[in-house]
mmCIF file of N, CA, C and O in Angstrom:
data_model
loop_
_atom_site.group_PDB
_atom_site.id
_atom_site.type_symbol
_atom_site.label_atom_id
_atom_site.label_comp_id
_atom_site.label_asym_id
_atom_site.label_seq_id
_atom_site.Cartn_x
_atom_site.Cartn_y
_atom_site.Cartn_z
ATOM 1 N N MET A 1 22.815 4.439 -3.047
ATOM 2 C CA MET A 1 22.680 5.472 -4.042
ATOM 3 C C MET A 1 22.865 6.810 -3.346
ATOM 4 O O MET A 1 22.287 7.072 -2.308
ATOM 5 N N THR A 2 23.647 7.656 -3.908
ATOM 6 C CA THR A 2 23.865 8.984 -3.372
ATOM 7 C C THR A 2 23.317 10.014 -4.340
ATOM 8 O O THR A 2 23.627 9.990 -5.519
ATOM 9 N N LEU A 3 22.482 10.895 -3.817
ATOM 10 C CA LEU A 3 21.916 11.965 -4.624
ATOM 11 C C LEU A 3 22.310 13.297 -4.017
ATOM 12 O O LEU A 3 22.248 13.467 -2.794
ATOM 13 N N PRO A 4 22.702 14.236 -4.835
ATOM 14 C CA PRO A 4 23.054 15.541 -4.282
ATOM 15 C C PRO A 4 21.812 16.308 -3.832
ATOM 16 O O PRO A 4 20.794 16.281 -4.506
ATOM 17 N N LEU A 5 21.905 16.909 -2.663
ATOM 18 C CA LEU A 5 20.837 17.769 -2.173
ATOM 19 C C LEU A 5 21.348 19.191 -2.165
ATOM 20 O O LEU A 5 22.364 19.486 -1.558
ATOM 21 N N ASP A 6 20.650 20.048 -2.830
ATOM 22 C CA ASP A 6 21.069 21.441 -2.908
ATOM 23 C C ASP A 6 19.897 22.331 -2.524
ATOM 24 O O ASP A 6 19.243 22.918 -3.372
ATOM 25 N N LEU A 7 19.615 22.365 -1.228
ATOM 26 C CA LEU A 7 18.547 23.222 -0.721
ATOM 27 C C LEU A 7 19.193 24.342 0.091
ATOM 28 O O LEU A 7 19.960 24.091 1.013
ATOM 29 N N ASP A 8 18.874 25.547 -0.255
ATOM 30 C CA ASP A 8 19.494 26.686 0.406
ATOM 31 C C ASP A 8 18.664 27.240 1.561
ATOM 32 O O ASP A 8 18.987 28.280 2.104
ATOM 33 N N ASP A 9 17.597 26.546 1.950
ATOM 34 C CA ASP A 9 16.749 27.096 3.001
ATOM 35 C C ASP A 9 17.064 26.538 4.387
ATOM 36 O O ASP A 9 16.338 26.772 5.323
ATOM 37 N N GLY A 10 18.124 25.792 4.516
ATOM 38 C CA GLY A 10 18.545 25.282 5.811
ATOM 39 C C GLY A 10 17.874 23.998 6.260
ATOM 40 O O GLY A 10 18.166 23.479 7.325
ATOM 41 N N ARG A 11 16.950 23.460 5.481
ATOM 42 C CA ARG A 11 16.227 22.257 5.903
ATOM 43 C C ARG A 11 17.109 21.023 5.956
ATOM 44 O O ARG A 11 16.753 20.057 6.606
ATOM 45 N N THR A 12 18.227 21.018 5.273
ATOM 46 C CA THR A 12 19.071 19.825 5.260
ATOM 47 C C THR A 12 20.266 19.941 6.205
ATOM 48 O O THR A 12 21.103 19.050 6.231
ATOM 49 N N ALA A 13 20.320 20.976 6.979
ATOM 50 C CA ALA A 13 21.438 21.167 7.893
ATOM 51 C C ALA A 13 21.560 19.976 8.830
ATOM 52 O O ALA A 13 20.622 19.615 9.527
ATOM 53 N N GLY A 14 22.687 19.346 8.825
ATOM 54 C CA GLY A 14 22.951 18.225 9.720
ATOM 55 C C GLY A 14 22.520 16.870 9.196
ATOM 56 O O GLY A 14 22.861 15.844 9.772
ATOM 57 N N ILE A 15 21.783 16.819 8.114
ATOM 58 C CA ILE A 15 21.354 15.531 7.554
ATOM 59 C C ILE A 15 22.496 14.943 6.727
ATOM 60 O O ILE A 15 22.994 15.573 5.797
ATOM 61 N N GLU A 16 22.911 13.763 7.097
ATOM 62 C CA GLU A 16 23.987 13.105 6.372
ATOM 63 C C GLU A 16 23.497 11.909 5.571
ATOM 64 O O GLU A 16 24.158 11.473 4.638
ATOM 65 N N ALA A 17 22.319 11.366 5.938
ATOM 66 C CA ALA A 17 21.813 10.193 5.234
ATOM 67 C C ALA A 17 20.308 10.083 5.440
ATOM 68 O O ALA A 17 19.766 10.597 6.414
ATOM 69 N N VAL A 18 19.658 9.406 4.519
ATOM 70 C CA VAL A 18 18.232 9.109 4.618
ATOM 71 C C VAL A 18 18.077 7.626 4.333
ATOM 72 O O VAL A 18 18.632 7.103 3.367
ATOM 73 N N LEU A 19 17.335 6.934 5.178
ATOM 74 C CA LEU A 19 17.154 5.498 5.039
ATOM 75 C C LEU A 19 15.710 5.198 4.669
ATOM 76 O O LEU A 19 14.785 5.638 5.351
ATOM 77 N N PHE A 20 15.514 4.470 3.589
ATOM 78 C CA PHE A 20 14.193 4.042 3.163
ATOM 79 C C PHE A 20 14.072 2.543 3.391
ATOM 80 O O PHE A 20 14.926 1.781 2.942
ATOM 81 N N ASP A 21 13.030 2.136 4.098
ATOM 82 C CA ASP A 21 12.791 0.716 4.377
ATOM 83 C C ASP A 21 11.672 0.232 3.454
ATOM 84 O O ASP A 21 10.508 0.228 3.825
ATOM 85 N N MET A 22 12.015 -0.157 2.267
ATOM 86 C CA MET A 22 11.018 -0.546 1.274
ATOM 87 C C MET A 22 10.709 -2.042 1.278
ATOM 88 O O MET A 22 9.812 -2.489 0.581
ATOM 89 N N ASP A 23 11.450 -2.818 2.038
ATOM 90 C CA ASP A 23 11.225 -4.264 2.000
ATOM 91 C C ASP A 23 10.883 -4.875 3.347
ATOM 92 O O ASP A 23 10.854 -6.078 3.510
ATOM 93 N N GLY A 24 10.605 -4.038 4.346
ATOM 94 C CA GLY A 24 10.188 -4.557 5.642
ATOM 95 C C GLY A 24 11.324 -5.024 6.513
ATOM 96 O O GLY A 24 11.097 -5.739 7.487
ATOM 97 N N THR A 25 12.530 -4.651 6.215
ATOM 98 C CA THR A 25 13.669 -5.081 7.021
ATOM 99 C C THR A 25 13.648 -4.439 8.400
ATOM 100 O O THR A 25 13.903 -5.090 9.402
ATOM 101 N N ILE A 26 13.322 -3.171 8.456
ATOM 102 C CA ILE A 26 13.319 -2.452 9.734
ATOM 103 C C ILE A 26 11.938 -2.490 10.371
ATOM 104 O O ILE A 26 11.793 -2.747 11.554
ATOM 105 N N VAL A 27 10.920 -2.234 9.596
ATOM 106 C CA VAL A 27 9.543 -2.241 10.084
ATOM 107 C C VAL A 27 8.788 -3.355 9.375
ATOM 108 O O VAL A 27 8.671 -3.353 8.156
ATOM 109 N N ASP A 28 8.293 -4.307 10.143
ATOM 110 C CA ASP A 28 7.538 -5.430 9.576
ATOM 111 C C ASP A 28 6.081 -4.999 9.391
ATOM 112 O O ASP A 28 5.371 -4.768 10.364
ATOM 113 N N SER A 29 5.650 -4.901 8.160
ATOM 114 C CA SER A 29 4.297 -4.424 7.867
ATOM 115 C C SER A 29 3.330 -5.550 7.496
ATOM 116 O O SER A 29 2.207 -5.276 7.072
ATOM 117 N N VAL A 30 3.737 -6.787 7.671
ATOM 118 C CA VAL A 30 2.902 -7.925 7.265
ATOM 119 C C VAL A 30 1.554 -7.905 7.982
ATOM 120 O O VAL A 30 0.503 -8.027 7.350
ATOM 121 N N GLU A 31 1.557 -7.759 9.309
ATOM 122 C CA GLU A 31 0.291 -7.775 10.063
ATOM 123 C C GLU A 31 -0.627 -6.631 9.647
ATOM 124 O O GLU A 31 -1.828 -6.833 9.460
ATOM 125 N N ALA A 32 -0.070 -5.443 9.488
ATOM 126 C CA ALA A 32 -0.886 -4.297 9.082
ATOM 127 C C ALA A 32 -1.455 -4.522 7.685
ATOM 128 O O ALA A 32 -2.637 -4.243 7.437
ATOM 129 N N THR A 33 -0.649 -5.027 6.779
ATOM 130 C CA THR A 33 -1.102 -5.281 5.411
ATOM 131 C C THR A 33 -2.249 -6.278 5.401
ATOM 132 O O THR A 33 -3.270 -6.066 4.737
ATOM 133 N N GLU A 34 -2.107 -7.359 6.130
ATOM 134 C CA GLU A 34 -3.161 -8.367 6.175
ATOM 135 C C GLU A 34 -4.423 -7.832 6.839
ATOM 136 O O GLU A 34 -5.535 -8.117 6.400
ATOM 137 N N ARG A 35 -4.255 -7.032 7.878
ATOM 138 C CA ARG A 35 -5.404 -6.438 8.568
ATOM 139 C C ARG A 35 -6.161 -5.485 7.629
ATOM 140 O O ARG A 35 -7.388 -5.525 7.544
ATOM 141 N N ILE A 36 -5.444 -4.670 6.892
ATOM 142 C CA ILE A 36 -6.055 -3.717 5.967
ATOM 143 C C ILE A 36 -6.799 -4.432 4.855
ATOM 144 O O ILE A 36 -7.954 -4.116 4.549
ATOM 145 N N TRP A 37 -6.150 -5.414 4.243
ATOM 146 C CA TRP A 37 -6.797 -6.136 3.138
ATOM 147 C C TRP A 37 -7.993 -6.954 3.628
ATOM 148 O O TRP A 37 -9.002 -7.057 2.936
ATOM 149 N N THR A 38 -7.900 -7.530 4.810
ATOM 150 C CA THR A 38 -9.018 -8.291 5.357
ATOM 151 C C THR A 38 -10.217 -7.375 5.597
ATOM 152 O O THR A 38 -11.354 -7.724 5.254
ATOM 153 N N THR A 39 -9.964 -6.206 6.156
ATOM 154 C CA THR A 39 -11.038 -5.226 6.371
ATOM 155 C C THR A 39 -11.647 -4.807 5.044
ATOM 156 O O THR A 39 -12.875 -4.778 4.881
ATOM 157 N N TRP A 40 -10.799 -4.482 4.088
ATOM 158 C CA TRP A 40 -11.262 -4.034 2.768
ATOM 159 C C TRP A 40 -12.147 -5.104 2.123
ATOM 160 O O TRP A 40 -13.237 -4.819 1.636
ATOM 161 N N ALA A 41 -11.684 -6.352 2.122
ATOM 162 C CA ALA A 41 -12.430 -7.438 1.477
ATOM 163 C C ALA A 41 -13.719 -7.770 2.217
ATOM 164 O O ALA A 41 -14.755 -8.020 1.591
ATOM 165 N N ALA A 42 -13.683 -7.763 3.545
ATOM 166 C CA ALA A 42 -14.887 -8.055 4.325
ATOM 167 C C ALA A 42 -15.960 -6.999 4.079
ATOM 168 O O ALA A 42 -17.147 -7.327 3.940
ATOM 169 N N ASP A 43 -15.553 -5.749 3.980
ATOM 170 C CA ASP A 43 -16.502 -4.661 3.717
ATOM 171 C C ASP A 43 -17.186 -4.808 2.364
ATOM 172 O O ASP A 43 -18.271 -4.285 2.156
ATOM 173 N N ARG A 44 -16.556 -5.512 1.456
ATOM 174 C CA ARG A 44 -17.099 -5.677 0.101
ATOM 175 C C ARG A 44 -17.657 -7.072 -0.170
ATOM 176 O O ARG A 44 -18.062 -7.384 -1.273
ATOM 177 N N GLY A 45 -17.630 -7.923 0.846
ATOM 178 C CA GLY A 45 -18.178 -9.266 0.701
ATOM 179 C C GLY A 45 -17.350 -10.188 -0.178
ATOM 180 O O GLY A 45 -17.881 -11.143 -0.754
ATOM 181 N N VAL A 46 -16.054 -9.922 -0.278
ATOM 182 C CA VAL A 46 -15.200 -10.756 -1.129
ATOM 183 C C VAL A 46 -14.045 -11.393 -0.346
ATOM 184 O O VAL A 46 -13.033 -11.782 -0.915
ATOM 185 N N LEU A 47 -14.240 -11.524 0.963
ATOM 186 C CA LEU A 47 -13.182 -12.087 1.805
ATOM 187 C C LEU A 47 -12.777 -13.481 1.343
ATOM 188 O O LEU A 47 -11.600 -13.842 1.378
ATOM 189 N N ASP A 48 -13.750 -14.250 0.856
ATOM 190 C CA ASP A 48 -13.453 -15.609 0.398
ATOM 191 C C ASP A 48 -12.616 -15.620 -0.889
ATOM 192 O O ASP A 48 -12.022 -16.641 -1.239
ATOM 193 N N ARG A 49 -12.542 -14.504 -1.587
ATOM 194 C CA ARG A 49 -11.762 -14.430 -2.826
ATOM 195 C C ARG A 49 -10.463 -13.659 -2.666
ATOM 196 O O ARG A 49 -9.721 -13.471 -3.633
ATOM 197 N N LEU A 50 -10.178 -13.220 -1.451
ATOM 198 C CA LEU A 50 -8.994 -12.402 -1.217
ATOM 199 C C LEU A 50 -7.731 -13.250 -1.217
ATOM 200 O O LEU A 50 -7.652 -14.277 -0.548
ATOM 201 N N ARG A 51 -6.759 -12.809 -1.980
ATOM 202 C CA ARG A 51 -5.423 -13.416 -1.966
ATOM 203 C C ARG A 51 -4.442 -12.259 -1.825
ATOM 204 O O ARG A 51 -4.294 -11.456 -2.737
ATOM 205 N N ILE A 52 -3.805 -12.179 -0.674
ATOM 206 C CA ILE A 52 -2.901 -11.064 -0.400
ATOM 207 C C ILE A 52 -1.535 -11.386 -0.980
ATOM 208 O O ILE A 52 -0.906 -12.367 -0.609
ATOM 209 N N ASP A 53 -1.111 -10.569 -1.903
ATOM 210 C CA ASP A 53 0.221 -10.692 -2.486
ATOM 211 C C ASP A 53 1.053 -9.525 -1.979
ATOM 212 O O ASP A 53 0.975 -8.423 -2.507
ATOM 213 N N HIS A 54 1.814 -9.769 -0.944
ATOM 214 C CA HIS A 54 2.614 -8.704 -0.338
ATOM 215 C C HIS A 54 3.578 -8.121 -1.373
ATOM 216 O O HIS A 54 4.235 -8.842 -2.102
ATOM 217 N N GLY A 55 3.589 -6.793 -1.425
ATOM 218 C CA GLY A 55 4.510 -6.117 -2.327
ATOM 219 C C GLY A 55 3.948 -5.821 -3.706
ATOM 220 O O GLY A 55 4.584 -5.138 -4.496
ATOM 221 N N ARG A 56 2.771 -6.325 -3.994
ATOM 222 C CA ARG A 56 2.153 -6.034 -5.293
ATOM 223 C C ARG A 56 1.259 -4.817 -5.185
ATOM 224 O O ARG A 56 0.665 -4.572 -4.142
ATOM 225 N N PRO A 57 1.121 -4.077 -6.264
ATOM 226 C CA PRO A 57 0.221 -2.918 -6.235
ATOM 227 C C PRO A 57 -1.209 -3.325 -5.898
ATOM 228 O O PRO A 57 -1.662 -4.424 -6.252
ATOM 229 N N ALA A 58 -1.924 -2.439 -5.219
ATOM 230 C CA ALA A 58 -3.298 -2.714 -4.801
ATOM 231 C C ALA A 58 -4.182 -3.130 -5.970
ATOM 232 O O ALA A 58 -5.041 -3.996 -5.830
ATOM 233 N N GLU A 59 -3.985 -2.523 -7.111
ATOM 234 C CA GLU A 59 -4.810 -2.824 -8.277
ATOM 235 C C GLU A 59 -4.811 -4.321 -8.611
ATOM 236 O O GLU A 59 -5.850 -4.888 -8.938
ATOM 237 N N TYR A 60 -3.661 -4.978 -8.495
ATOM 238 C CA TYR A 60 -3.584 -6.404 -8.824
ATOM 239 C C TYR A 60 -4.355 -7.255 -7.819
ATOM 240 O O TYR A 60 -5.047 -8.204 -8.194
ATOM 241 N N THR A 61 -4.227 -6.921 -6.539
ATOM 242 C CA THR A 61 -4.955 -7.672 -5.512
ATOM 243 C C THR A 61 -6.458 -7.470 -5.675
ATOM 244 O O THR A 61 -7.240 -8.419 -5.569
ATOM 245 N N ILE A 62 -6.872 -6.256 -5.970
ATOM 246 C CA ILE A 62 -8.290 -5.961 -6.160
ATOM 247 C C ILE A 62 -8.828 -6.686 -7.385
ATOM 248 O O ILE A 62 -9.921 -7.253 -7.363
ATOM 249 N N ARG A 63 -8.062 -6.712 -8.467
ATOM 250 C CA ARG A 63 -8.507 -7.424 -9.677
ATOM 251 C C ARG A 63 -8.682 -8.927 -9.423
ATOM 252 O O ARG A 63 -9.542 -9.562 -10.009
ATOM 253 N N THR A 64 -7.865 -9.477 -8.529
ATOM 254 C CA THR A 64 -7.988 -10.897 -8.184
ATOM 255 C C THR A 64 -9.302 -11.151 -7.451
ATOM 256 O O THR A 64 -9.999 -12.121 -7.729
ATOM 257 N N ALA A 65 -9.635 -10.265 -6.507
ATOM 258 C CA ALA A 65 -10.841 -10.443 -5.701
ATOM 259 C C ALA A 65 -12.106 -9.981 -6.418
ATOM 260 O O ALA A 65 -13.184 -10.517 -6.189
ATOM 261 N N MET A 66 -11.968 -8.984 -7.276
ATOM 262 C CA MET A 66 -13.133 -8.391 -7.948
ATOM 263 C C MET A 66 -12.807 -8.148 -9.430
ATOM 264 O O MET A 66 -12.675 -7.005 -9.876
ATOM 265 N N PRO A 67 -12.690 -9.220 -10.203
ATOM 266 C CA PRO A 67 -12.252 -9.086 -11.600
ATOM 267 C C PRO A 67 -13.213 -8.295 -12.486
ATOM 268 O O PRO A 67 -12.821 -7.844 -13.565
ATOM 269 N N HIS A 68 -14.441 -8.088 -12.039
ATOM 270 C CA HIS A 68 -15.416 -7.347 -12.835
ATOM 271 C C HIS A 68 -15.197 -5.836 -12.792
ATOM 272 O O HIS A 68 -15.743 -5.109 -13.617
ATOM 273 N N LEU A 69 -14.400 -5.348 -11.841
ATOM 274 C CA LEU A 69 -14.185 -3.905 -11.732
ATOM 275 C C LEU A 69 -13.281 -3.409 -12.852
ATOM 276 O O LEU A 69 -12.264 -4.004 -13.156
ATOM 277 N N GLU A 70 -13.670 -2.288 -13.418
ATOM 278 C CA GLU A 70 -12.875 -1.654 -14.466
ATOM 279 C C GLU A 70 -12.973 -0.144 -14.314
ATOM 280 O O GLU A 70 -13.879 0.375 -13.663
ATOM 281 N N GLY A 71 -12.087 0.562 -14.946
ATOM 282 C CA GLY A 71 -12.146 2.019 -15.034
ATOM 283 C C GLY A 71 -12.305 2.715 -13.700
ATOM 284 O O GLY A 71 -11.563 2.462 -12.746
ATOM 285 N N ALA A 72 -13.292 3.586 -13.631
ATOM 286 C CA ALA A 72 -13.509 4.408 -12.439
ATOM 287 C C ALA A 72 -13.818 3.565 -11.206
ATOM 288 O O ALA A 72 -13.399 3.906 -10.099
ATOM 289 N N ALA A 73 -14.533 2.470 -11.376
ATOM 290 C CA ALA A 73 -14.872 1.614 -10.232
ATOM 291 C C ALA A 73 -13.610 0.977 -9.644
ATOM 292 O O ALA A 73 -13.464 0.877 -8.424
ATOM 293 N N LEU A 74 -12.695 0.574 -10.510
ATOM 294 C CA LEU A 74 -11.433 0.000 -10.049
ATOM 295 C C LEU A 74 -10.597 1.077 -9.358
ATOM 296 O O LEU A 74 -10.034 0.838 -8.285
ATOM 297 N N GLU A 75 -10.533 2.248 -9.942
ATOM 298 C CA GLU A 75 -9.788 3.355 -9.338
ATOM 299 C C GLU A 75 -10.351 3.714 -7.969
ATOM 300 O O GLU A 75 -9.606 3.997 -7.030
ATOM 301 N N GLU A 76 -11.673 3.692 -7.838
ATOM 302 C CA GLU A 76 -12.310 3.995 -6.555
ATOM 303 C C GLU A 76 -11.963 2.935 -5.513
ATOM 304 O O GLU A 76 -11.675 3.257 -4.359
ATOM 305 N N ALA A 77 -11.962 1.681 -5.911
ATOM 306 C CA ALA A 77 -11.616 0.595 -4.988
ATOM 307 C C ALA A 77 -10.168 0.724 -4.524
ATOM 308 O O ALA A 77 -9.866 0.517 -3.345
ATOM 309 N N VAL A 78 -9.269 1.071 -5.428
ATOM 310 C CA VAL A 78 -7.862 1.270 -5.069
ATOM 311 C C VAL A 78 -7.744 2.444 -4.094
ATOM 312 O O VAL A 78 -7.041 2.359 -3.088
ATOM 313 N N ALA A 79 -8.455 3.532 -4.372
ATOM 314 C CA ALA A 79 -8.413 4.708 -3.496
ATOM 315 C C ALA A 79 -8.929 4.372 -2.103
ATOM 316 O O ALA A 79 -8.358 4.817 -1.098
ATOM 317 N N GLU A 80 -9.996 3.575 -2.020
ATOM 318 C CA GLU A 80 -10.547 3.184 -0.725
ATOM 319 C C GLU A 80 -9.555 2.334 0.056
ATOM 320 O O GLU A 80 -9.419 2.478 1.277
ATOM 321 N N GLN A 81 -8.848 1.459 -0.630
ATOM 322 C CA GLN A 81 -7.844 0.634 0.031
ATOM 323 C C GLN A 81 -6.709 1.511 0.555
ATOM 324 O O GLN A 81 -6.204 1.306 1.647
ATOM 325 N N ARG A 82 -6.328 2.499 -0.205
ATOM 326 C CA ARG A 82 -5.240 3.393 0.215
ATOM 327 C C ARG A 82 -5.634 4.231 1.427
ATOM 328 O O ARG A 82 -4.790 4.542 2.265
ATOM 329 N N VAL A 83 -6.901 4.592 1.534
ATOM 330 C CA VAL A 83 -7.387 5.324 2.718
ATOM 331 C C VAL A 83 -7.239 4.438 3.948
ATOM 332 O O VAL A 83 -6.760 4.882 5.006
ATOM 333 N N LEU A 84 -7.643 3.172 3.825
ATOM 334 C CA LEU A 84 -7.475 2.240 4.950
ATOM 335 C C LEU A 84 -6.000 2.094 5.314
ATOM 336 O O LEU A 84 -5.636 2.066 6.486
ATOM 337 N N GLU A 85 -5.178 1.995 4.305
ATOM 338 C CA GLU A 85 -3.735 1.832 4.528
ATOM 339 C C GLU A 85 -3.147 3.033 5.259
ATOM 340 O O GLU A 85 -2.363 2.877 6.190
ATOM 341 N N ALA A 86 -3.551 4.233 4.866
ATOM 342 C CA ALA A 86 -3.028 5.433 5.498
ATOM 343 C C ALA A 86 -3.532 5.603 6.929
ATOM 344 O O ALA A 86 -2.867 6.200 7.765
ATOM 345 N N ALA A 87 -4.713 5.059 7.215
ATOM 346 C CA ALA A 87 -5.305 5.205 8.542
ATOM 347 C C ALA A 87 -4.795 4.178 9.547
ATOM 348 O O ALA A 87 -4.882 4.393 10.754
ATOM 349 N N ASP A 88 -4.259 3.055 9.071
ATOM 350 C CA ASP A 88 -3.795 1.985 9.969
ATOM 351 C C ASP A 88 -2.344 2.235 10.338
ATOM 352 O O ASP A 88 -1.433 1.923 9.574
ATOM 353 N N LEU A 89 -2.141 2.786 11.518
ATOM 354 C CA LEU A 89 -0.787 3.130 11.953
ATOM 355 C C LEU A 89 -0.292 2.252 13.090
ATOM 356 O O LEU A 89 0.712 2.574 13.721
ATOM 357 N N ASP A 90 -0.975 1.165 13.388
ATOM 358 C CA ASP A 90 -0.530 0.275 14.470
ATOM 359 C C ASP A 90 0.600 -0.615 14.031
ATOM 360 O O ASP A 90 0.676 -1.096 12.965
#
């Protein structure tokens, strides 16, 4: 897909392409994903109910492990998982 870039502030000087690795072809994120979800589930006492579905939104995985969560509690659980995800850079 080609998208036109029209920035006049010089930030795109020399950039000819941008590569997004959304499927793990270049960077394998399986170990990090499993480590993050295992930590998240262990902290909440639901490790025995955890089923990691790679590529699915966090909300679906959380609903599988903690189906009683709704509304703000579910949103908070998703936010906590995202904090772990952002912090795990190994």
